[in-house]
Amino acid sequence: MRIFLIITALIITNTLCQAQKYSLILNLKKDVEYTQSNNSEATIIQDINGQKVNMIMTIRGTMSYLVKAVTNEGFNMDVSYKSLSMSMQLPQGTMEFSSEKSSEEDIFSMILSEMKDKIFNVKMTKYGKITEVKNIETLFESAFNKFPNIPAAQLMQIKTQMSKAYGEAAFKGNIEMVTAIYPTEKVKKGDDWIINTKLESGMSADMTTTYKYSDNTKDYYLITGESKIETVDKDAYIESDGMPMKFDLTGTMSSDIKIDKESGWIIEAKISQLIEGDTFIKENPQMPNGMKIPMVMKNEMTFVNN
């Protein structure tokens, strides 16, 4: 009888724990610095005139988020990059750039170096949505003053590429991919909710994610996500490397995200993306007949709190 009562009590306790609802939100503290390091390795396969061209791009970075104020809406933060690096393995060789290099012959590395420790301002809700980004363009604008001898046309092209990679829209989409994950209502284990995110990094895409409160351990809550990604404005051309291009891509993304029970900050996130479709180059003086380029991109990303 005693064993039966113990088992019954355990079943009841477990059922109550399963049914208990939690507020999975950010609960950051004023004057506390939160960090995030990310590593992204993307394998891109393009079919150019029947020939497969492979490229592996690795991007790493560490960011600091210092909470300056806690408001009813969320958090005002001073944000800065602590390190940035990028490498590309191409058929013709490997290129590497890093904020830790200082060679004047390596223009891109010097720009990354100039971006370090420069503060810009971010407002983020307690649900991880970014509502405002200020002064981010100054990160790389000041860096261009280091290169007075670069021709104006080339300098403008570099500025455009930097803005697409690190500007306000790109920053917002890249960060929200891992922070805009929290439900607006209390949830119990097994509940799910939907979040819509806009991705901007050279091209525009909509991402719709179904997140799920999957586990509750001693140290963290586990949120998992399944996303669908689709480029928007499929008929709209944008300038890329001096040529008009448009994108028709779709994809999926899977996320496993551990969040701290006290602060709600990301402890660790593992994200897998698969995107495929076609890139179109419009007829132009450099390419009179235009081109259609089928492509597949597989991206493995990790985010950790240092």
XYZ file of C-alpha atoms in Angstrom, residues 81-233:
153
model
C 31.303 44.016 -31.064
C 34.245 42.550 -29.174
C 35.599 40.501 -32.068
C 34.659 39.775 -35.692
C 36.078 37.391 -38.250
C 35.144 35.884 -41.587
C 36.715 33.277 -43.845
C 35.719 32.034 -47.285
C 36.939 28.823 -48.866
C 36.594 29.267 -52.613
C 37.701 27.073 -55.538
C 40.541 29.519 -56.181
C 41.705 29.620 -52.568
C 40.869 30.776 -49.044
C 40.357 34.348 -47.852
C 40.418 35.253 -44.160
C 39.534 38.514 -42.451
C 39.668 39.342 -38.752
C 39.261 42.293 -36.436
C 42.452 41.076 -34.738
C 44.597 41.810 -37.803
C 46.184 45.201 -38.318
C 47.777 45.067 -41.781
C 47.008 48.150 -43.885
C 47.046 45.926 -46.959
C 44.032 44.001 -45.635
C 41.283 46.591 -46.006
C 38.381 44.423 -44.866
C 40.204 43.262 -41.721
C 41.026 46.868 -40.866
C 37.349 47.802 -41.219
C 36.393 44.945 -38.894
C 39.048 46.131 -36.445
C 37.661 49.668 -36.525
C 34.183 48.289 -35.727
C 35.352 46.792 -32.433
C 34.285 48.400 -29.153
C 32.196 51.097 -30.849
C 28.881 51.475 -29.058
C 25.505 51.619 -30.744
C 22.105 51.630 -29.097
C 19.440 48.944 -29.148
C 15.968 48.750 -27.661
C 14.686 45.221 -27.103
C 11.367 44.061 -25.692
C 11.125 41.423 -22.983
C 10.034 39.050 -25.772
C 13.323 39.536 -27.652
C 11.982 41.785 -30.432
C 14.218 44.709 -31.429
C 12.220 47.925 -31.715
C 15.046 50.382 -32.383
C 18.672 50.411 -33.518
C 20.575 53.714 -33.409
C 24.047 54.755 -34.572
C 24.991 51.367 -36.018
C 26.084 52.942 -39.305
C 28.837 54.798 -37.432
C 30.543 51.449 -36.823
C 31.954 51.323 -40.317
C 31.472 54.910 -41.529
C 34.400 56.112 -39.427
C 36.532 53.226 -40.663
C 36.434 54.490 -44.242
C 38.308 57.634 -43.225
C 41.361 55.378 -42.891
C 41.421 54.813 -46.649
C 41.566 58.195 -48.425
C 43.321 56.688 -51.456
C 40.579 54.208 -52.354
C 38.658 55.329 -55.474
C 35.226 56.742 -54.633
C 33.348 54.106 -56.671
C 35.154 51.241 -54.921
C 34.646 52.857 -51.532
C 30.921 53.207 -52.170
C 30.711 49.545 -53.161
C 32.447 48.498 -49.931
C 30.127 50.739 -47.895
C 27.087 49.179 -49.559
C 28.310 45.663 -48.835
C 29.090 46.528 -45.209
C 25.646 48.064 -44.743
C 23.978 44.934 -46.116
C 26.048 42.697 -43.839
C 26.163 44.804 -40.651
C 23.588 47.602 -41.064
C 20.421 48.121 -39.045
C 18.169 45.769 -41.034
C 20.749 42.968 -41.169
C 21.573 43.303 -37.469
C 17.910 43.235 -36.473
C 17.135 40.109 -38.497
C 20.269 38.223 -37.485
C 19.799 38.910 -33.773
C 16.036 38.343 -33.701
C 16.609 34.938 -35.268
C 17.849 33.829 -31.842
C 16.272 36.385 -29.450
C 12.709 36.863 -30.771
C 11.626 33.492 -29.460
C 9.577 34.218 -26.350
C 5.795 33.693 -26.017
C 3.599 36.638 -25.034
C 1.585 34.437 -22.671
C 2.544 32.017 -19.917
C 3.100 28.500 -21.247
C 3.317 24.993 -19.885
C 5.593 22.245 -21.102
C 4.485 21.105 -24.532
C 2.832 24.409 -25.528
C 3.797 26.092 -28.784
C 3.476 29.555 -30.319
C 4.274 31.287 -33.623
C 6.792 34.105 -34.219
C 7.257 36.000 -37.503
C 10.697 37.453 -38.254
C 12.070 39.526 -41.132
C 15.545 38.531 -42.313
C 17.712 41.096 -44.116
C 21.222 40.245 -45.206
C 21.699 41.098 -48.852
C 18.189 39.836 -49.598
C 14.823 40.027 -47.821
C 13.110 36.930 -46.467
C 10.182 36.165 -44.180
C 10.632 33.531 -41.499
C 7.692 31.932 -39.691
C 8.646 29.811 -36.689
C 6.634 27.512 -34.471
C 8.417 27.467 -31.121
C 7.755 24.919 -28.389
C 8.468 24.852 -24.672
C 10.132 21.441 -24.768
C 11.862 20.902 -21.429
C 12.480 22.278 -17.948
C 15.738 21.230 -16.326
C 17.507 22.327 -13.171
C 19.535 24.954 -15.041
C 17.516 26.041 -18.064
C 14.328 26.025 -20.088
C 14.595 24.396 -23.515
C 12.796 26.027 -26.432
C 12.778 24.257 -29.794
C 11.698 25.748 -33.090
C 10.794 24.737 -36.635
C 10.878 27.531 -39.226
C 9.861 28.131 -42.809
C 11.816 30.737 -44.785
C 10.850 32.375 -48.060
C 12.303 35.323 -49.928
C 9.985 38.272 -50.506
C 9.692 40.510 -53.577
